[in-house]
Short mmCIF file of C-alpha atoms in Angstrom, two decimals:
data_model
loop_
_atom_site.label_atom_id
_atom_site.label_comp_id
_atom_site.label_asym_id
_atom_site.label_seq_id
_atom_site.Cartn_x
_atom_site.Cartn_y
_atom_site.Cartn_z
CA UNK A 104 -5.16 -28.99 8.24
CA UNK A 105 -2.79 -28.26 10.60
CA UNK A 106 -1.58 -24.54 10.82
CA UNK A 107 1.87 -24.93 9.68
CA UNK A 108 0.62 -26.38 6.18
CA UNK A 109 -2.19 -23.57 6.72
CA UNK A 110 -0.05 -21.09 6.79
CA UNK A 111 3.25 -22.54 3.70
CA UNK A 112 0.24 -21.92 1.41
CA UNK A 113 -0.58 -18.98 2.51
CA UNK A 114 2.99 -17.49 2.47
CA UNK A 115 3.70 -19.09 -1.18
CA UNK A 116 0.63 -17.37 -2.37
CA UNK A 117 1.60 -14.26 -0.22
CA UNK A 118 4.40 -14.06 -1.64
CA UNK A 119 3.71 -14.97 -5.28
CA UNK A 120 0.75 -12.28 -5.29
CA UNK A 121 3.26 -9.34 -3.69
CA UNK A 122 6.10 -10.27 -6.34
CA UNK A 123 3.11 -10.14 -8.84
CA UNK A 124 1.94 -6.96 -7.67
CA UNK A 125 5.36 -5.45 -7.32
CA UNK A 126 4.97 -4.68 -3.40
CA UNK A 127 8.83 -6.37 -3.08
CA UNK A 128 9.86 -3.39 -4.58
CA UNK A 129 10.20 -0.62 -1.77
CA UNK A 130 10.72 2.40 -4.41
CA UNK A 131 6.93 1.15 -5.94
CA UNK A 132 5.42 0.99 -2.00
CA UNK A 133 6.72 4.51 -1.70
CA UNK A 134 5.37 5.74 -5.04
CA UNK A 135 2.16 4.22 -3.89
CA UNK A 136 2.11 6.00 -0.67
CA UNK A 137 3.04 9.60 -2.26
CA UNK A 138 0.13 8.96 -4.87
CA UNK A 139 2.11 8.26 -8.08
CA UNK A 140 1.60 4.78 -8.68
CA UNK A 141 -2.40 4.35 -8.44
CA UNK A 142 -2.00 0.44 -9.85
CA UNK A 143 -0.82 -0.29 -6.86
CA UNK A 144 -3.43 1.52 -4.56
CA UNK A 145 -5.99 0.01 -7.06
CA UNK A 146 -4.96 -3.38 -6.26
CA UNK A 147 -5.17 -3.28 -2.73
CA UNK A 148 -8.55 -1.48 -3.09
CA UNK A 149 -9.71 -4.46 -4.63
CA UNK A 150 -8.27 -6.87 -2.24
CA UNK A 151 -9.79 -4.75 0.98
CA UNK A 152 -13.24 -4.24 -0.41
CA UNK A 153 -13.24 -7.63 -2.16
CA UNK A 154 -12.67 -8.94 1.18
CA UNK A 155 -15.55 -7.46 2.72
CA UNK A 156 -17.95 -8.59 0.28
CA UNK A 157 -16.30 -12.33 0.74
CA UNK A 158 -16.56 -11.96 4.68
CA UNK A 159 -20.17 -10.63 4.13
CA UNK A 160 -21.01 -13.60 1.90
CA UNK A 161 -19.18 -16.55 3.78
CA UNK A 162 -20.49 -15.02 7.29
CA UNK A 163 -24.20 -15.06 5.98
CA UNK A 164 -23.39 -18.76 4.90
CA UNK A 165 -21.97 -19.72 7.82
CA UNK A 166 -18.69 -20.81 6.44
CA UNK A 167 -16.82 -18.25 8.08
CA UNK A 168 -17.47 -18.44 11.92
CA UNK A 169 -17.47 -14.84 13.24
CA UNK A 170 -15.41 -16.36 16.49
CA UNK A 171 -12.40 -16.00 14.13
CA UNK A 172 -12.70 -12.64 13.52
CA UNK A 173 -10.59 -10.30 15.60
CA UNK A 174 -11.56 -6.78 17.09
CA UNK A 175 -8.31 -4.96 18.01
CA UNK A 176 -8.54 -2.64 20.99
CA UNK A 177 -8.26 0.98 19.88
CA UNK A 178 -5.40 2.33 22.73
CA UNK A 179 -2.17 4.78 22.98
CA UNK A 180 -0.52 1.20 21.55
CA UNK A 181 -2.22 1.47 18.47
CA UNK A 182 -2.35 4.51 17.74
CA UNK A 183 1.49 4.96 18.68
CA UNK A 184 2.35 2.24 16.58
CA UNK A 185 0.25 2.59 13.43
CA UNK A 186 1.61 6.08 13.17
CA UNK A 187 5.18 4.55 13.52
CA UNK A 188 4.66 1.86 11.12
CA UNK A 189 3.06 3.91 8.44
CA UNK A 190 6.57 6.17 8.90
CA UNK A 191 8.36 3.39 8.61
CA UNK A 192 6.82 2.41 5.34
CA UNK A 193 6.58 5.82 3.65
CA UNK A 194 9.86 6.27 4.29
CA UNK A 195 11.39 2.98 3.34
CA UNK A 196 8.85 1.08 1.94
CA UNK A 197 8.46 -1.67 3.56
CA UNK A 198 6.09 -3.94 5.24
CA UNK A 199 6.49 -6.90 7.46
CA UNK A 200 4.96 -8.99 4.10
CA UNK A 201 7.04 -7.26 1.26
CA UNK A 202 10.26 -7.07 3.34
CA UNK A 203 9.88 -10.94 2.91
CA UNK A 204 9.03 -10.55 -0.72
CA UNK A 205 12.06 -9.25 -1.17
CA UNK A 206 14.31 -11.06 0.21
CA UNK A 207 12.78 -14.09 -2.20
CA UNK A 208 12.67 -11.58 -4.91
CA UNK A 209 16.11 -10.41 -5.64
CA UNK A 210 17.16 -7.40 -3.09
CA UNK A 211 18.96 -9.45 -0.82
CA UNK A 212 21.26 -7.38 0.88
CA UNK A 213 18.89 -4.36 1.62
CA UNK A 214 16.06 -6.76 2.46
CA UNK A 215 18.35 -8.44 4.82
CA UNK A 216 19.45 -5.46 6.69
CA UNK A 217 15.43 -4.54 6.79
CA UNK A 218 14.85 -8.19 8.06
CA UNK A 219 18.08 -7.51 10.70
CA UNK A 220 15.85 -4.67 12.16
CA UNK A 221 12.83 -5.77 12.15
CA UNK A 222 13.53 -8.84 13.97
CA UNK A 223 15.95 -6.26 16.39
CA UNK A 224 12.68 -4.23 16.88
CA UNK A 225 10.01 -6.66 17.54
CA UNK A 226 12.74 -8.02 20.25
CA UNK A 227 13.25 -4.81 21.54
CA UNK A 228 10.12 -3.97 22.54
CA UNK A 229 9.49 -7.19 24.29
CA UNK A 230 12.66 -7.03 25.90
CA UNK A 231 11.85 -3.75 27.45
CA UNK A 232 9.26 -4.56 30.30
CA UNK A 233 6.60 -2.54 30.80
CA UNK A 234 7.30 -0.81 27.86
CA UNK A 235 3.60 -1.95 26.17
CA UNK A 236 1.42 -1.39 28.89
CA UNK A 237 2.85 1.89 29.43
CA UNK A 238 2.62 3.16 25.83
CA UNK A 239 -0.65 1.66 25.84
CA UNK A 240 -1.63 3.40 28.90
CA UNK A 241 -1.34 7.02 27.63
CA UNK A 242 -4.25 6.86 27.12
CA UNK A 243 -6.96 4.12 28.12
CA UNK A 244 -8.78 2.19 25.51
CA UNK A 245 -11.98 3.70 24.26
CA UNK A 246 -14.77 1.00 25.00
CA UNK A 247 -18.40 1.04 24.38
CA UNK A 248 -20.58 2.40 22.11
CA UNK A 249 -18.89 5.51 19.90
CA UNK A 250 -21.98 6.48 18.09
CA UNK A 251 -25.40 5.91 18.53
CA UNK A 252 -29.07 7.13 17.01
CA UNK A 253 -32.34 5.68 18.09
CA UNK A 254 -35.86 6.45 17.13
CA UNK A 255 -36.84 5.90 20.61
CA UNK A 256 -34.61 8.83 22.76
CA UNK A 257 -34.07 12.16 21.59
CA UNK A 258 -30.16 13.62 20.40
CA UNK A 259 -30.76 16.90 22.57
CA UNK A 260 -33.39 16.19 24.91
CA UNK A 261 -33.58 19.62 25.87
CA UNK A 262 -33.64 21.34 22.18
CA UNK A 263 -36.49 19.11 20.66
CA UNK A 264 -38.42 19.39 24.35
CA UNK A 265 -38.41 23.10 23.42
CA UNK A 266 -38.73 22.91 19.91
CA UNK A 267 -41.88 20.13 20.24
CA UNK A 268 -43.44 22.05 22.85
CA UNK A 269 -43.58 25.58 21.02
CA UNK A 270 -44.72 23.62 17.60
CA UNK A 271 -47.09 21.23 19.26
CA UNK A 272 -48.73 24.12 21.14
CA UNK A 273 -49.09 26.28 18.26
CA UNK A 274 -50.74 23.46 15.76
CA UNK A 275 -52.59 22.02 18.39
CA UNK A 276 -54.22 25.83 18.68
CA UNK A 277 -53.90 26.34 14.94
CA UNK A 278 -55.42 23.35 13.59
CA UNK A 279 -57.40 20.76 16.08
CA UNK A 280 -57.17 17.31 14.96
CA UNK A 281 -54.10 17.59 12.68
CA UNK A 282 -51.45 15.90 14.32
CA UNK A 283 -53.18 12.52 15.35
CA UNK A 284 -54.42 12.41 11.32
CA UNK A 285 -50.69 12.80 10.40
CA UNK A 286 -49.27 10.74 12.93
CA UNK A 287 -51.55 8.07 11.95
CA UNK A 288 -50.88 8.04 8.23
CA UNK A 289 -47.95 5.15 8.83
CA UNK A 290 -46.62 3.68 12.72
CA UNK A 291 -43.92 4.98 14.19
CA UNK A 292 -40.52 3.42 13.52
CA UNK A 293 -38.65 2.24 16.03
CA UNK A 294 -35.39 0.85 17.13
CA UNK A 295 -32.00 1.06 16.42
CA UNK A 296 -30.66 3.12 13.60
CA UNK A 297 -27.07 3.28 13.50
CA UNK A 298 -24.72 1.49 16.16
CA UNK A 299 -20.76 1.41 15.84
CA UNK A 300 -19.18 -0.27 18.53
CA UNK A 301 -15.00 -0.78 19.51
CA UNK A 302 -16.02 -4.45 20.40
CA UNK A 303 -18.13 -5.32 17.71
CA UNK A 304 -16.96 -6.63 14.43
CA UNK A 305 -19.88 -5.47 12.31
CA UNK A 306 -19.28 -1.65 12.07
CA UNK A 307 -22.60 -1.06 10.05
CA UNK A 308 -26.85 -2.73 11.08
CA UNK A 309 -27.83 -5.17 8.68
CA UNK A 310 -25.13 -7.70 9.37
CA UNK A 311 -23.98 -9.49 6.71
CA UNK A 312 -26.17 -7.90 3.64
CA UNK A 313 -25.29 -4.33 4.58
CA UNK A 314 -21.21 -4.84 5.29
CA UNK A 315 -21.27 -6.81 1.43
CA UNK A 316 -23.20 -4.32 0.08
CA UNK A 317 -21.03 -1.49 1.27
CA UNK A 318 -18.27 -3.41 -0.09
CA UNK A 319 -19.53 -3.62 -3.36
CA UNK A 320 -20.43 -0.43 -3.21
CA UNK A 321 -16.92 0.54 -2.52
CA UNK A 322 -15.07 -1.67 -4.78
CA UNK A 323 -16.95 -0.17 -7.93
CA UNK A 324 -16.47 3.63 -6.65
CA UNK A 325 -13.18 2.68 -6.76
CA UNK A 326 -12.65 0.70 -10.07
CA UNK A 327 -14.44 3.96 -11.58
CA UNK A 328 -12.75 6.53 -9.39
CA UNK A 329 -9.07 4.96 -9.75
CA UNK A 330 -8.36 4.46 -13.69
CA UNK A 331 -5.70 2.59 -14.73
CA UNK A 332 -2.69 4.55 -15.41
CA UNK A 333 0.83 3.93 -16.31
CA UNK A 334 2.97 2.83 -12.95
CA UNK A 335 5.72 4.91 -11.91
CA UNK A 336 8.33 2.13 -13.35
CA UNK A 337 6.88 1.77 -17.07
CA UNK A 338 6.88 5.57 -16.79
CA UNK A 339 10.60 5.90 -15.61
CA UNK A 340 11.62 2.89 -18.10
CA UNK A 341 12.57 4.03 -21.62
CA UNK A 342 10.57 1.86 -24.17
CA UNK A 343 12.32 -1.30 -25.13
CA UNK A 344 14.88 -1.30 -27.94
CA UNK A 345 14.09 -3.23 -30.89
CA UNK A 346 16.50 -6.60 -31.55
CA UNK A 347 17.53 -7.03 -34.97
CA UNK A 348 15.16 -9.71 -35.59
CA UNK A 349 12.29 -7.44 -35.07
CA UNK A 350 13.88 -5.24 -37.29
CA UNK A 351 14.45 -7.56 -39.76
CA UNK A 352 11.06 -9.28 -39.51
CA UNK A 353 9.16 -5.62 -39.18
CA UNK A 354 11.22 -2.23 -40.01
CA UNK A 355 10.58 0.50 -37.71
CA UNK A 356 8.56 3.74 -39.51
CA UNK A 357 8.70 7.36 -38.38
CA UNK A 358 5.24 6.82 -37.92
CA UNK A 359 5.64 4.05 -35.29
CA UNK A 360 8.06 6.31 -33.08
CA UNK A 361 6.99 8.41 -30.24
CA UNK A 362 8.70 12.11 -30.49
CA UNK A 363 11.31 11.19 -28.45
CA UNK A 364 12.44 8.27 -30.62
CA UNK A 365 14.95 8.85 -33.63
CA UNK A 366 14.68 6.22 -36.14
CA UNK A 367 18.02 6.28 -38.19
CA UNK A 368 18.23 4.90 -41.40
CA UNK A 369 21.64 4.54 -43.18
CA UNK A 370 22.31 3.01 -46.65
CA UNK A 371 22.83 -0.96 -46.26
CA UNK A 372 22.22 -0.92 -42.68
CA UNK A 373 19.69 -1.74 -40.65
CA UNK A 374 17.33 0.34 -39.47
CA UNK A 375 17.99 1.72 -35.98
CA UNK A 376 15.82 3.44 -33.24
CA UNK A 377 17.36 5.46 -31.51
CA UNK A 378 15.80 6.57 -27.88
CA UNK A 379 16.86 10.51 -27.10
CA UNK A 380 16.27 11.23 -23.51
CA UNK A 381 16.38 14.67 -22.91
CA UNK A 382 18.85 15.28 -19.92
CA UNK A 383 19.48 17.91 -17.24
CA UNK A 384 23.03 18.95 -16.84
CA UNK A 385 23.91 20.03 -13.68
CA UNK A 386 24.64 23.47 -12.81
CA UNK A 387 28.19 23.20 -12.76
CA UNK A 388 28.32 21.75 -15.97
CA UNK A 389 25.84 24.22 -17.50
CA UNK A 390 28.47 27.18 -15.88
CA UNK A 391 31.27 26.19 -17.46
CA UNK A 392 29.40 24.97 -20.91
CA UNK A 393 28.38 28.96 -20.66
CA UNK A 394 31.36 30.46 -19.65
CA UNK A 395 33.24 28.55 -22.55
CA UNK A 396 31.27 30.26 -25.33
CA UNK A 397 32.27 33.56 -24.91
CA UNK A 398 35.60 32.57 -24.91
CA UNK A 399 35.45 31.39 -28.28
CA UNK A 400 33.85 34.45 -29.38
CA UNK A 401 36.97 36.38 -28.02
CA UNK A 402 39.44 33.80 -29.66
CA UNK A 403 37.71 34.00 -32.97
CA UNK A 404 37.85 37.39 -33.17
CA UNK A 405 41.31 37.46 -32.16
CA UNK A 406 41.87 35.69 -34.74
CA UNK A 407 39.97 37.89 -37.59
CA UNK A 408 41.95 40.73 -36.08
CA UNK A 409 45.38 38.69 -36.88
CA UNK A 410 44.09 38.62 -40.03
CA UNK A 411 43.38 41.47 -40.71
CA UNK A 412 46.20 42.97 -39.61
CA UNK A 413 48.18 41.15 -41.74
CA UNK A 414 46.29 41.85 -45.02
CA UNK B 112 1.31 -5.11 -14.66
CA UNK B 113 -1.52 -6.88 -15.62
CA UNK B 114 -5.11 -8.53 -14.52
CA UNK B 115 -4.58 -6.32 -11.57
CA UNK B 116 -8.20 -6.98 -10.24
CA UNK B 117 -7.75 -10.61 -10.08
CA UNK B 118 -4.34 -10.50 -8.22
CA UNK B 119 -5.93 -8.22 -5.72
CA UNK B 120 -8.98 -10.64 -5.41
CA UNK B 121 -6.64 -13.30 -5.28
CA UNK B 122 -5.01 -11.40 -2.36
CA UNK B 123 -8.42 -10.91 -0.84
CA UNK B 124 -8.78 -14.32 -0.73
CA UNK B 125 -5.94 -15.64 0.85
CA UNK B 126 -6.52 -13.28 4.04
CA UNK B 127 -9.95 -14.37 4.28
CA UNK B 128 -9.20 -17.97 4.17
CA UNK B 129 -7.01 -17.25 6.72
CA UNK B 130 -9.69 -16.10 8.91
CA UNK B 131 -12.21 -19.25 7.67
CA UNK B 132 -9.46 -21.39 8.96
CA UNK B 133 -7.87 -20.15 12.04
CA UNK B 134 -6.93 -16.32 12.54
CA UNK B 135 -6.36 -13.07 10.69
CA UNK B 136 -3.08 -13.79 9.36
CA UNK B 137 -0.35 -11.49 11.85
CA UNK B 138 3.06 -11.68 10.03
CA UNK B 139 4.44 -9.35 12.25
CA UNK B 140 3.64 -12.20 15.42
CA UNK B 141 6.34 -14.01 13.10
CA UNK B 142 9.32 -11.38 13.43
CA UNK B 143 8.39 -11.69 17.61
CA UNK B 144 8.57 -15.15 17.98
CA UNK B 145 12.53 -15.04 17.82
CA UNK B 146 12.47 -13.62 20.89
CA UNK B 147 10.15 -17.06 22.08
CA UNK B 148 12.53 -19.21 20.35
CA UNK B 149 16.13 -17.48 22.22
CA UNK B 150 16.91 -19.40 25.85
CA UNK B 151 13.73 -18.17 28.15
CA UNK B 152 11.34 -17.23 25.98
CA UNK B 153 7.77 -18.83 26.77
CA UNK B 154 4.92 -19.00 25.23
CA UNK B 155 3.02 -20.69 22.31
CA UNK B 156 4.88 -20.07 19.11
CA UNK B 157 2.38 -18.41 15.85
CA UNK B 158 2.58 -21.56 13.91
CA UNK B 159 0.97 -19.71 11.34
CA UNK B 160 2.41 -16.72 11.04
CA UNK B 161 5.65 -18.54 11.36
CA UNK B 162 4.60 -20.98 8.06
CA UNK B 163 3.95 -18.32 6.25
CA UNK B 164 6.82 -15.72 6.61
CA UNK B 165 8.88 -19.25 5.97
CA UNK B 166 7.19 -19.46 2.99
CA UNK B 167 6.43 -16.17 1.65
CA UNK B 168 10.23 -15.53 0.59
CA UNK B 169 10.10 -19.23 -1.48
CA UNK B 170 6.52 -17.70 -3.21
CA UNK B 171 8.21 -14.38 -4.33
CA UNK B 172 11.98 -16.46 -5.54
CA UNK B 173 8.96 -18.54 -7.62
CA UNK B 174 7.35 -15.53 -8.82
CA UNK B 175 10.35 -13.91 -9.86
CA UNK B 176 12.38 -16.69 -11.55
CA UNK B 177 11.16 -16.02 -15.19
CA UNK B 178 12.69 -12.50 -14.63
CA UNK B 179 15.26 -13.53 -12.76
CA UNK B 180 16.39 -16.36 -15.66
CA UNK B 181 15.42 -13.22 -18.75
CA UNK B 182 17.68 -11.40 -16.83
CA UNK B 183 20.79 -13.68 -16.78
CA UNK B 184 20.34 -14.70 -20.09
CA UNK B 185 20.58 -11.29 -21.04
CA UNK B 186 23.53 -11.18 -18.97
CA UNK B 187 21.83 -8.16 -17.06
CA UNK B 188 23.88 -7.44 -13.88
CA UNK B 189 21.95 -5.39 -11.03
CA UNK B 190 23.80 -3.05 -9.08
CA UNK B 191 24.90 -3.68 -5.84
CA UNK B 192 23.52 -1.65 -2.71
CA UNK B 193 25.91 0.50 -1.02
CA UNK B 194 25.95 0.67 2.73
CA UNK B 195 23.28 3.86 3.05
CA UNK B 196 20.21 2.34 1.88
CA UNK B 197 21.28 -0.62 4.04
CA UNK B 198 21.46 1.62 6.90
CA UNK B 199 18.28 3.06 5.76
CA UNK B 200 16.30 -0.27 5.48
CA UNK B 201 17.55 -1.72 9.17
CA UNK B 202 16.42 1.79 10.69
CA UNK B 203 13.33 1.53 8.78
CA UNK B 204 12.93 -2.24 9.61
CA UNK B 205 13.55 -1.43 13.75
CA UNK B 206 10.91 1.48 13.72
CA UNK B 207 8.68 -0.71 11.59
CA UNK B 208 8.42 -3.99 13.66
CA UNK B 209 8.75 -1.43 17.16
CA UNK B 210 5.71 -0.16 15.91
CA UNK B 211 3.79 -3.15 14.84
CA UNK B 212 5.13 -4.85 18.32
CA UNK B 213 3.29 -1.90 19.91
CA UNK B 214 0.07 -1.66 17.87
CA UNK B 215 -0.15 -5.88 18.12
CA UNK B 216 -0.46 -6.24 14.28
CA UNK B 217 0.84 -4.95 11.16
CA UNK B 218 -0.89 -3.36 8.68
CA UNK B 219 -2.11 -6.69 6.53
CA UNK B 220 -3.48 -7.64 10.33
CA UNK B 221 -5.27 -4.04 10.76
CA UNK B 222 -6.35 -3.96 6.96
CA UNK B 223 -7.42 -7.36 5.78
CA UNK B 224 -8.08 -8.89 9.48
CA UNK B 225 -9.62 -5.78 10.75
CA UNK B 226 -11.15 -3.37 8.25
CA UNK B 227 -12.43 -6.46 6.33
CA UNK B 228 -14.45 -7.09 8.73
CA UNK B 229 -16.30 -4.14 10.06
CA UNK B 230 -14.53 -2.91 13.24
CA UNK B 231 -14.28 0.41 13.70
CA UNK B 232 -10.22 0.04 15.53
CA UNK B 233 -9.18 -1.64 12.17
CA UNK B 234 -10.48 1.36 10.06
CA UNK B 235 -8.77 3.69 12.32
CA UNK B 236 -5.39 1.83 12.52
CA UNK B 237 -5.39 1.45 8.44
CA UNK B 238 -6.17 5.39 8.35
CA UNK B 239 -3.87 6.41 10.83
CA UNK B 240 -1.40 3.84 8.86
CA UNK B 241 -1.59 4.97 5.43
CA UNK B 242 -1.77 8.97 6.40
CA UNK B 243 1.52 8.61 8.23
CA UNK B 244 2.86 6.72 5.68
CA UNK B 245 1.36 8.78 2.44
CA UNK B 246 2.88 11.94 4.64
CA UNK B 247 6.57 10.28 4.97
CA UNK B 248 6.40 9.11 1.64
CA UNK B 249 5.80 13.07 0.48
CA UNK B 250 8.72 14.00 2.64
CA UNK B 251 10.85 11.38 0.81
CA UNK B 252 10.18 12.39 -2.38
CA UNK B 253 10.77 16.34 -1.89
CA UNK B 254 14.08 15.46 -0.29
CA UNK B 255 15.00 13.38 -2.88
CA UNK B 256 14.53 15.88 -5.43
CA UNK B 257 15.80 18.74 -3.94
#
């Protein structure tokens, strides 16, 4: 298949899953990112640990050749730019994916002007030579092994050297013969432990096995953890109103309503619900609302005094 | 929005065949390759990434269309954006790309290319990535309010 077909399907299901998911919308990406809309955070959960249970799998069968996976360098570049992007997106909320999504899904005109700077930007800083490898520079990239724990070579040499000396001497004093029946009771283990390298793909041992399990292990902490709760937007949204055939077909009851709904029932018409948002006035308005009512008091008794004076 | 464990398996999915195929998918290689296609640019163009930010726009109008047609049989009219959060989304769009154009992948690369599979730069990109952007997001909403 040739990558240009490759990669139509992929877009039109790219793009049908984010209009699906509701990623095209850049207020939902934002409520996402502050923690209000946990549908959304529970969907990509799903798609990042489901992924590295289907890597695990299609590695282990050989499907997946692991000279397709990529290791990114960890730089200043990265670093630099993840922190810019992930401004970018809080702030806006957009991605290079959903900006597209939304540009098919109805917000053309802001989706456009994103799409007029991103293009502007990824130009920009290819325009600008020596622009990458100097941002990329500031600080080399890390290389090698990061963390490492053997069974073979000691953490602090110097610490268990002291600590194995004055504990060896003392029980080889104390009790004679100890040690070697202990130390024979099972072989000694050997090897590596746990490895994490910056040009390694497999962060965990255990290849294929361990990364799925850890991925299953991950995607049910988080179908537990993350319970499905109303989104932001069926939150914001009032409930529907009811059409007249629904009415007609099934009458709203008190008991249906929620406490904000006001069903109003007048003689030979139908049935209506009525949704009462409560509202904040703004200051100003609240002022002069408050200023007004004394006011009235004064001109009402004004008026009683008139009276009065006339009787 | 619903069966939201089989769209994000679904989504899952599509990156990894990516990867069984060719490549992690790198939709922001897509937004750079205008700069290949002006007079003087060399290099190999991302026929992928290219097919698929074609495409993605056409997958979204398809997703979309039973809305879109509710909505104009209801007669439904949505509001026009002014010129701020036009301003707003090209300034946003600029930093965005800058910064994928420096990192060398956005964050569906980082996350469902990287992370995915095991490396330990991919974790830290996604981390870095989503605490920037959980931190802006914050920022957003305070100002908003106030």
């Amino acid at each position: 298949m040739s990558a240009w077909m490759l990669g139509v399907m992929l877009g039109l299901g790219l793009g049908l899953c984010f209009q699906r998911m509701g990623w095209d919308e850049p207020r939902r990406v934002r409520a996402a990112l502050a923690g209000r809309d946990r549908m959304l955070l529970r969907v990509l959960g799903t798609a990042l640990f489901g992924g590295m249970m289907l890597v695990a799998g299609l590695g282990w069968l050989a499907v997946l050749d692991v000279d397709h996976l990529e290791v990114p360098p960890l730089d200043g570049g990265v670093v630099l730019g993840a922190l810019m992007m992930g401004a970018a997106m809080g702030a806006v909320g957009y991605t290079p994916g959903s900006l597209l999504a939304a540009l098919g899904g109805g917000r053309i005109l802001p989706a456009l002007s994103a799409l007029g700077g991103a293009v502007a930007g990824a130009w920009c800083v290819q325009a600008i030579p020596g622009l990458i490898p100097a941002l990329k520079g500031l600080f080399p990239p890390l290389e090698g092994t990061v963390f490492r724990t053997t069974l073979t070579a000691p953490i602090l040499p110097a610490l268990s050297a002291l600590g194995g000396a004055v504990a060896g001497a003392w029980c080889v004093q104390a009790i004679p013969g100890l040690i070697p029946a202990l130390k024979g009771l099972f072989p000694p283990l050997e090897g590596t432990v746990f490895r994490t390298t910056l040009t390694a793909p497999w962060l965990l041992p255990g290849g294929f096995w361990m990364h799925g399990a850890v991925g299953l292990a991950l995607l049910l902490v988080l179908l537990c953890a993350v319970r499905s709760r109303p989104s932001v937007q069926e939150e914001m949204l009032p409930a529907a109103a009811r059409t007249a055939e629904e009415n007609a077909q099934q009458p709203p009851t008190p008991e249906d309503t929620a406490a904000e709904t006001l069903v109003a029932a007048l003689p030979q018409e139908e049935p209506l619900t009525l949704d009462t948002v409560p509202a904040e006035l703004p200051e100003k308005v609240r002022e002069a609302l408050t200023e007004e009512a004394p006011d009235a008091e004064e001109a009402s008794s004004e008026e009683e005094n008139e009276e009065k004076s006339k009787d | 929005m619903k069966h939201t464990k089989a769209w994000g398996a679904f989504l899952g999915l599509l990156f990894v065949l990516s990867m069984v195929a060719a490549a992690p998918l790198r939709l922001s290689a897509a937004y750079e390759a205008v700069g290949l296609m002006m007079p003087g640019g060399t290099g190999e163009l991302p026929r992928l990434a290219l097919g698929a930010a074609a495409a993605l726009p056409v997958g979204a109008f398809l997703g979309a269309l039973p809305g879109l047609i509710r909505q104009r049989k209801s007669g439904a009219k949505r509001a026009s954006a002014g010129w701020k959060p036009c301003a707003a989304a090209f300034t946003g769009g600029f930093v965005l790309l800058a910064g994928a154009g420096l990192a060398g992948g956005d964050l569906g690369y980082f996350a469902m290319g990287g992370a995915v599979a095991g490396t330990l730069s991919g974790w830290a990109a996604l981390v870095l990535m989503l605490g920037a952007g959980m931190a802006a997001a914050r920022l957003r909403g305070r100002r908003d309010q106030t």
